Short mmCIF file of C-alpha atoms in Angstrom, two decimals:
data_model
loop_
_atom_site.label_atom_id
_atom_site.label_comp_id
_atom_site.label_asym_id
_atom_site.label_seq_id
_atom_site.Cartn_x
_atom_site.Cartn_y
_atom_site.Cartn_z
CA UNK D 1 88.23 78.14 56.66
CA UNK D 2 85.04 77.18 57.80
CA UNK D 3 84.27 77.41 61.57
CA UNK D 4 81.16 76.47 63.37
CA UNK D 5 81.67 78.50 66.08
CA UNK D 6 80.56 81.21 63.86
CA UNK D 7 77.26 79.53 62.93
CA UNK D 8 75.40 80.95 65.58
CA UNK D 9 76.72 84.69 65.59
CA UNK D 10 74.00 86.90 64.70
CA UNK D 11 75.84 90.27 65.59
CA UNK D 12 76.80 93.66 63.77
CA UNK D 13 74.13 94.40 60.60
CA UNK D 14 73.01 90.84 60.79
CA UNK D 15 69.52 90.93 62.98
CA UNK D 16 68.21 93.53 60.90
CA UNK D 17 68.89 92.50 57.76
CA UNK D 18 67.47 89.22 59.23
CA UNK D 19 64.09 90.59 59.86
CA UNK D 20 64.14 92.98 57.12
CA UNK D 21 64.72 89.82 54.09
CA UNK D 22 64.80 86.62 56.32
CA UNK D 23 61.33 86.60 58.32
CA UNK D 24 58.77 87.28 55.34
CA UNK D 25 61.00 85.10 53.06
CA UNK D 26 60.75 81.53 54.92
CA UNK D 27 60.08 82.26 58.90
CA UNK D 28 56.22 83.83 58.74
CA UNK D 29 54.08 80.45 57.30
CA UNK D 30 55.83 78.21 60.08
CA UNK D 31 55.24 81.18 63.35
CA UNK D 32 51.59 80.76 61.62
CA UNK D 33 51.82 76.98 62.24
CA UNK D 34 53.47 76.73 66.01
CA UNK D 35 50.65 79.35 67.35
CA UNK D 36 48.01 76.81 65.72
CA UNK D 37 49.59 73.86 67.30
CA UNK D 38 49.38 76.04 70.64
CA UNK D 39 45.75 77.50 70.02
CA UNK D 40 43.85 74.33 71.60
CA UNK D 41 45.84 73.84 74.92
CA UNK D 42 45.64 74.86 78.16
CA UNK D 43 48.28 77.68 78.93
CA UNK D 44 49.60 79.44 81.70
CA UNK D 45 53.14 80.17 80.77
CA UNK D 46 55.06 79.74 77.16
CA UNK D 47 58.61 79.51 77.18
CA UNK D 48 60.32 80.18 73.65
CA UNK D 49 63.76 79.20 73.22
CA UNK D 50 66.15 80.74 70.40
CA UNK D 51 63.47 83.24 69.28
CA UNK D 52 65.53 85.20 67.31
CA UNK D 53 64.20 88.29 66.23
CA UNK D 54 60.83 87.42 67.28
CA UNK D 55 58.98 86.05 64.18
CA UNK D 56 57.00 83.30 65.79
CA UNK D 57 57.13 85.90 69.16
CA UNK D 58 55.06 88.38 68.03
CA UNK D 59 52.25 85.42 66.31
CA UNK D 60 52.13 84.11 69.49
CA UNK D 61 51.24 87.09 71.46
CA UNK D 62 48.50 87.47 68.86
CA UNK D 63 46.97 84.15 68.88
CA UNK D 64 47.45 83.32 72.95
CA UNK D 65 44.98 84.56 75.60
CA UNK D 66 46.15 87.49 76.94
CA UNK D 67 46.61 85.77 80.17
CA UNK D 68 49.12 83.39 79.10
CA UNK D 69 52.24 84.79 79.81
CA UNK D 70 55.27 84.69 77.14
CA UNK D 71 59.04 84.83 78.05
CA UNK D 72 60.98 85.07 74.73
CA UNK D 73 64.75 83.62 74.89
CA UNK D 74 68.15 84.23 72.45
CA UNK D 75 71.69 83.37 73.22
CA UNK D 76 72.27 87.05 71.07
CA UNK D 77 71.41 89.66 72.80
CA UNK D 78 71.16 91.65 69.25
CA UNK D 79 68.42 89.71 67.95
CA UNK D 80 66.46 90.34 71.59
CA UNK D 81 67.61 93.99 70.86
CA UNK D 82 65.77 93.84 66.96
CA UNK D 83 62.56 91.57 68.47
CA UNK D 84 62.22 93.93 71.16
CA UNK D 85 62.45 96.51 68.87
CA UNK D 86 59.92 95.53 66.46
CA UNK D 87 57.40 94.47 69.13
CA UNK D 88 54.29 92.74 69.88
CA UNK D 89 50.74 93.54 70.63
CA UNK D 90 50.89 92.71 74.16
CA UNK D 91 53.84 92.31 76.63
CA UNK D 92 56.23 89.67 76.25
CA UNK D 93 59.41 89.01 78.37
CA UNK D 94 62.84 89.19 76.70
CA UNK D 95 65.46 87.34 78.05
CA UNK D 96 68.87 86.39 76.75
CA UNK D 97 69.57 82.83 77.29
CA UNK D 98 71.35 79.79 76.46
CA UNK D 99 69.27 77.52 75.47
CA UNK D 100 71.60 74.46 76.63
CA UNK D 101 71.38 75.86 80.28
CA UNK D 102 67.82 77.83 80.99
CA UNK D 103 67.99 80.29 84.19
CA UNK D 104 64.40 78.72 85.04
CA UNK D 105 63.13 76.92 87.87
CA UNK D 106 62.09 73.07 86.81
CA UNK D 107 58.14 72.67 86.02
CA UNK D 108 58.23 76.31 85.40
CA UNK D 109 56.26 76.22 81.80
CA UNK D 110 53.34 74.32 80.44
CA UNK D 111 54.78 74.97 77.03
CA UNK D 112 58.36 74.88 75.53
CA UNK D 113 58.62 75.96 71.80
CA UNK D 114 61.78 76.79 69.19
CA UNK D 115 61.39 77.62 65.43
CA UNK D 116 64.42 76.64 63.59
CA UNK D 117 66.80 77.10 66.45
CA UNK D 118 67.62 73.27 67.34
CA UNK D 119 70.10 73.19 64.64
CA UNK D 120 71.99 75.58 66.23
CA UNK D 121 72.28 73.92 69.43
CA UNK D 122 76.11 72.49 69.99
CA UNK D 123 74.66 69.49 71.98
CA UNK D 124 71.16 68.64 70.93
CA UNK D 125 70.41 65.79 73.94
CA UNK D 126 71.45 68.22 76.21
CA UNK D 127 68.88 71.22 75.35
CA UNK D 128 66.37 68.79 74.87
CA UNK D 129 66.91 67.61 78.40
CA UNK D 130 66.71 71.49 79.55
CA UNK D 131 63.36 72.23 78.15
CA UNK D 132 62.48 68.98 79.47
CA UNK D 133 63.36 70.03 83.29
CA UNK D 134 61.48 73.44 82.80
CA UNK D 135 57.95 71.97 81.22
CA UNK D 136 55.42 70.50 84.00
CA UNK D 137 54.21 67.19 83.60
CA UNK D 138 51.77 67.03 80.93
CA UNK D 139 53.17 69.94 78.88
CA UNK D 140 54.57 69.98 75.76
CA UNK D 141 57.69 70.59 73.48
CA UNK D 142 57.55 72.14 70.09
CA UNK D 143 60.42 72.76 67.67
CA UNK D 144 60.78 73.16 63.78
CA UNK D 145 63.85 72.16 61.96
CA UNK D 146 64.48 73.02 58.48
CA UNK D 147 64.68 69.93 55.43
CA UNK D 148 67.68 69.02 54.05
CA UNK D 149 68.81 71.65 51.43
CA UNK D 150 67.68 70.08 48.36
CA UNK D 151 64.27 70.43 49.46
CA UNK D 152 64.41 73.97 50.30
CA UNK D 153 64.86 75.74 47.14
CA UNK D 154 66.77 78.91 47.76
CA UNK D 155 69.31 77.63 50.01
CA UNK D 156 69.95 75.37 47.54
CA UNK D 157 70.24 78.00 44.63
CA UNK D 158 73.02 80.26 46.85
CA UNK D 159 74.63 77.48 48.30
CA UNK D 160 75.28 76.10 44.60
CA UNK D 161 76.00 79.28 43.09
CA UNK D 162 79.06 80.41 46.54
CA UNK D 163 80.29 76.68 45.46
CA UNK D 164 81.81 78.35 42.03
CA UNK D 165 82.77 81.73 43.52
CA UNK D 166 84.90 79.90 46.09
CA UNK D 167 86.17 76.88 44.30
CA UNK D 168 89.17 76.39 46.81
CA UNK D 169 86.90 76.62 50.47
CA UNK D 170 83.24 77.01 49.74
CA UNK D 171 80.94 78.15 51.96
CA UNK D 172 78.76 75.42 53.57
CA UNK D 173 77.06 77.14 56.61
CA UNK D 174 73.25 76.93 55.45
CA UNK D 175 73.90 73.19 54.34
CA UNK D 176 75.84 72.25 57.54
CA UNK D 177 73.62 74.35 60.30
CA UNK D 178 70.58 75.17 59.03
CA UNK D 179 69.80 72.53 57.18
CA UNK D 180 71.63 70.05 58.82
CA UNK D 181 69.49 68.48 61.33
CA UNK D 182 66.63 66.78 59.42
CA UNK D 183 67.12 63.30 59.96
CA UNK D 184 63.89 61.99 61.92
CA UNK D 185 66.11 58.97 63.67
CA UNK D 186 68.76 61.11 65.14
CA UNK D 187 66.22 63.80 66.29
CA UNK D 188 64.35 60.82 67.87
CA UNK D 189 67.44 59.87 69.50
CA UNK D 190 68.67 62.89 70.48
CA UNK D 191 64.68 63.55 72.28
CA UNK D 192 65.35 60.09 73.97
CA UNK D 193 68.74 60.76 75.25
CA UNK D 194 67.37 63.91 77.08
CA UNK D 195 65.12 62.41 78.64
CA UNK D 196 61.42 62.03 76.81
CA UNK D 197 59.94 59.12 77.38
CA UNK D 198 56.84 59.93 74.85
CA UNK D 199 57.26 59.43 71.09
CA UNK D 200 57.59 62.40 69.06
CA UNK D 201 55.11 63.69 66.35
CA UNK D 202 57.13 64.84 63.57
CA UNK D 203 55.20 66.58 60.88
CA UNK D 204 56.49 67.20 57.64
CA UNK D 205 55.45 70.48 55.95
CA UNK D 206 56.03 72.12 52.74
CA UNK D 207 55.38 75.77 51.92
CA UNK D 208 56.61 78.78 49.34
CA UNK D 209 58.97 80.89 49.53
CA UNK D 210 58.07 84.49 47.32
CA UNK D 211 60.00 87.68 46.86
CA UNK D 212 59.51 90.39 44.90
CA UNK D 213 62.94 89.93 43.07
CA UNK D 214 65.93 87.63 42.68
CA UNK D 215 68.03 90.23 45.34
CA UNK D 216 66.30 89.97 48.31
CA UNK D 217 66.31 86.08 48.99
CA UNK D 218 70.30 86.60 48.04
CA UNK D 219 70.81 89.19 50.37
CA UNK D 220 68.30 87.54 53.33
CA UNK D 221 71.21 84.55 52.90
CA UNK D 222 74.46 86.18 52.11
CA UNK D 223 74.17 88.97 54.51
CA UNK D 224 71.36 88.23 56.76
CA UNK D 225 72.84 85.15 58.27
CA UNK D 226 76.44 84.09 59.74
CA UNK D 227 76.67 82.76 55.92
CA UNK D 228 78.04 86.57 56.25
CA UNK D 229 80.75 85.55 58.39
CA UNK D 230 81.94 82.95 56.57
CA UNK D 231 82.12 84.75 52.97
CA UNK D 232 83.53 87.85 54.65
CA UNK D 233 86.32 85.69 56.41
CA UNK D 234 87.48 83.97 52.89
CA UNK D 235 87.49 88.04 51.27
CA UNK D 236 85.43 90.65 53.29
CA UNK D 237 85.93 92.67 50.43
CA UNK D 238 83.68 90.64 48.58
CA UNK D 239 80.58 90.33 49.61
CA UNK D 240 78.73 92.36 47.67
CA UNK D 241 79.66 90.57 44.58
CA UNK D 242 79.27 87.09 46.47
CA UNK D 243 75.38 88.32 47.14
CA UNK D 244 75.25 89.69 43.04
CA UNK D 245 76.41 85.92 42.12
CA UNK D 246 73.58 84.08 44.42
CA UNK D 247 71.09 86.79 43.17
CA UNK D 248 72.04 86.15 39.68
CA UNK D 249 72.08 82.38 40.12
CA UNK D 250 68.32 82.66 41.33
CA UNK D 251 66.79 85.04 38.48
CA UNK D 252 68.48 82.10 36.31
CA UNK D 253 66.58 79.16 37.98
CA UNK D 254 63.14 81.21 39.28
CA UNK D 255 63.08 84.27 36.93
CA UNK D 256 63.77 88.13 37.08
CA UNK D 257 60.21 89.33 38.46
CA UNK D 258 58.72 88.27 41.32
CA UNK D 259 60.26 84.82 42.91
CA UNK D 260 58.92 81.64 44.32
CA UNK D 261 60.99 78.69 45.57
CA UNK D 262 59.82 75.41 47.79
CA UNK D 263 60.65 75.83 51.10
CA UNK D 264 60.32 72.66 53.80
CA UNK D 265 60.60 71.74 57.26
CA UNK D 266 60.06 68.86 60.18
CA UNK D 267 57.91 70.51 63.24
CA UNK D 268 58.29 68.04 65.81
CA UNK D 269 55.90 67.54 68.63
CA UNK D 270 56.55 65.83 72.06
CA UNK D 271 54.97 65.54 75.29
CA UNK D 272 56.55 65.46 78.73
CA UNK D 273 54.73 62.34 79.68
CA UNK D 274 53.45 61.70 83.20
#
């Protein structure tokens, strides 16, 4: 009963719940880290590409020059709708695109940057070969990709714990998207076969994950996510007690207080060489 298609529908209560439980539980530390990587250049124009609902957005209008312009890019118009919503300090340009086709002129930005959307791109060489076409010469590609699940402690806890509540047709939607695009070869490939000719920096970083109880990191992932979709189509009618079984499988592991999990990802850097 699983379906990829649905991996990358963020529609309905989703967004909110997505910035409400998702953003302050693993997003913030890494929107910290792309605006660093960014800090030193020379920019005119930033281009970010699945921004969601705006997370590493709204860092980025704090950290930039004001006179570097931003234009901020989902394939869901909802999670424009809940970034737009929230806001940042200065303007920023919303724009709902697909990241595997970019409405932009070539050389358009000096910077191209994506946290944690890659994963959800259906043909990785190919978006890689868009942001490629829109960056001048000289500028530079930045994109984070979660670990695989093992390393990333909470995924790991609800993925486990939806295993035994659906015996017959788990759920495998943060182990398959998500966290299914870690392996440095094939993201080295996949940069290659789009078209950079410069070898990729691929950083490794590690972090923690806190919440102030067992519930919110289970409903961030059961309800926050198109993990949603996939318990609701095996028994819409239970979902709350899906999210009650991956909160209860975390206060076992981490505690019923406060919580704190490892949390890890690849940020990969590459240059449009001249």
């Amino acid at each position: 009963m699983s379906n990829p298609n649905t991996d990358k529908v963020f529609t309905g209560s989703i967004p909110k719940l997505y910035e409400q439980y998702l953003v302050p539980l693993i997003f913030e530390p890494y929107a910290a880290d792309l605006a660093d990587r960014l800090r030193t250049r020379s920019l005119s124009r930033v281009l970010e590409i699945a921004a969601g609902t705006g997370v590493a957005t709204r860092v980025l209008a704090s950290v930039l020059p004001a006179n570097v312009s931003i234009v901020a890019t989902d394939l869901n118009q909802a999670m424009l709708d809940q970034a737009s919503a929230v806001g940042t300090k200065r303007t920023v340009e919303w724009r709902q695109a697909d990241a595997m086709q970019l409405p932009f002129a070539d050389g358009t930005f000096d910077a191209v940057v994506c946290q944690f959307g890659v994963m959800f791109f259906p043909e990785k060489s190919q978006a890689f070969s868009e942001a490629l076409r829109v960056l001048n010469p000289g500028g530079v590609f930045i994109f984070s990709v979660w670990d695989r699940i093992a390393e990333n402690e909470f995924a790991d806890t609800v993925t486990n714990a939806l295993e035994s509540f659906f015996p017959q047709d788990p759920p495998r939607f943060l182990a398959r998207t998500p966290h299914g695009y870690h392996d440095h070869r094939i993201i080295e490939r996949d940069l290659a076969n789009g078209g950079f000719r410069a070898t990729p920096r691929i950083d490794t970083l590690a972090a923690r994950s806190r919440a102030p109880s067992p519930r919110d990191p289970a409903i961030a992932y059961c309800q926050g996510t198109p993990l949603r979709n996939e318990i609701e189509a095996r028994d819409a009618a239970r979902l709350g007690e899906a999210t009650d079984i991956a909160a209860e499988a975390i206060a076992k592991r981490f505690g019923r207080g406060v919580v704190d999990g490892k949390i890890q990802a690849h940020i990969v850097t590459v240059e449009n060489s001249l």
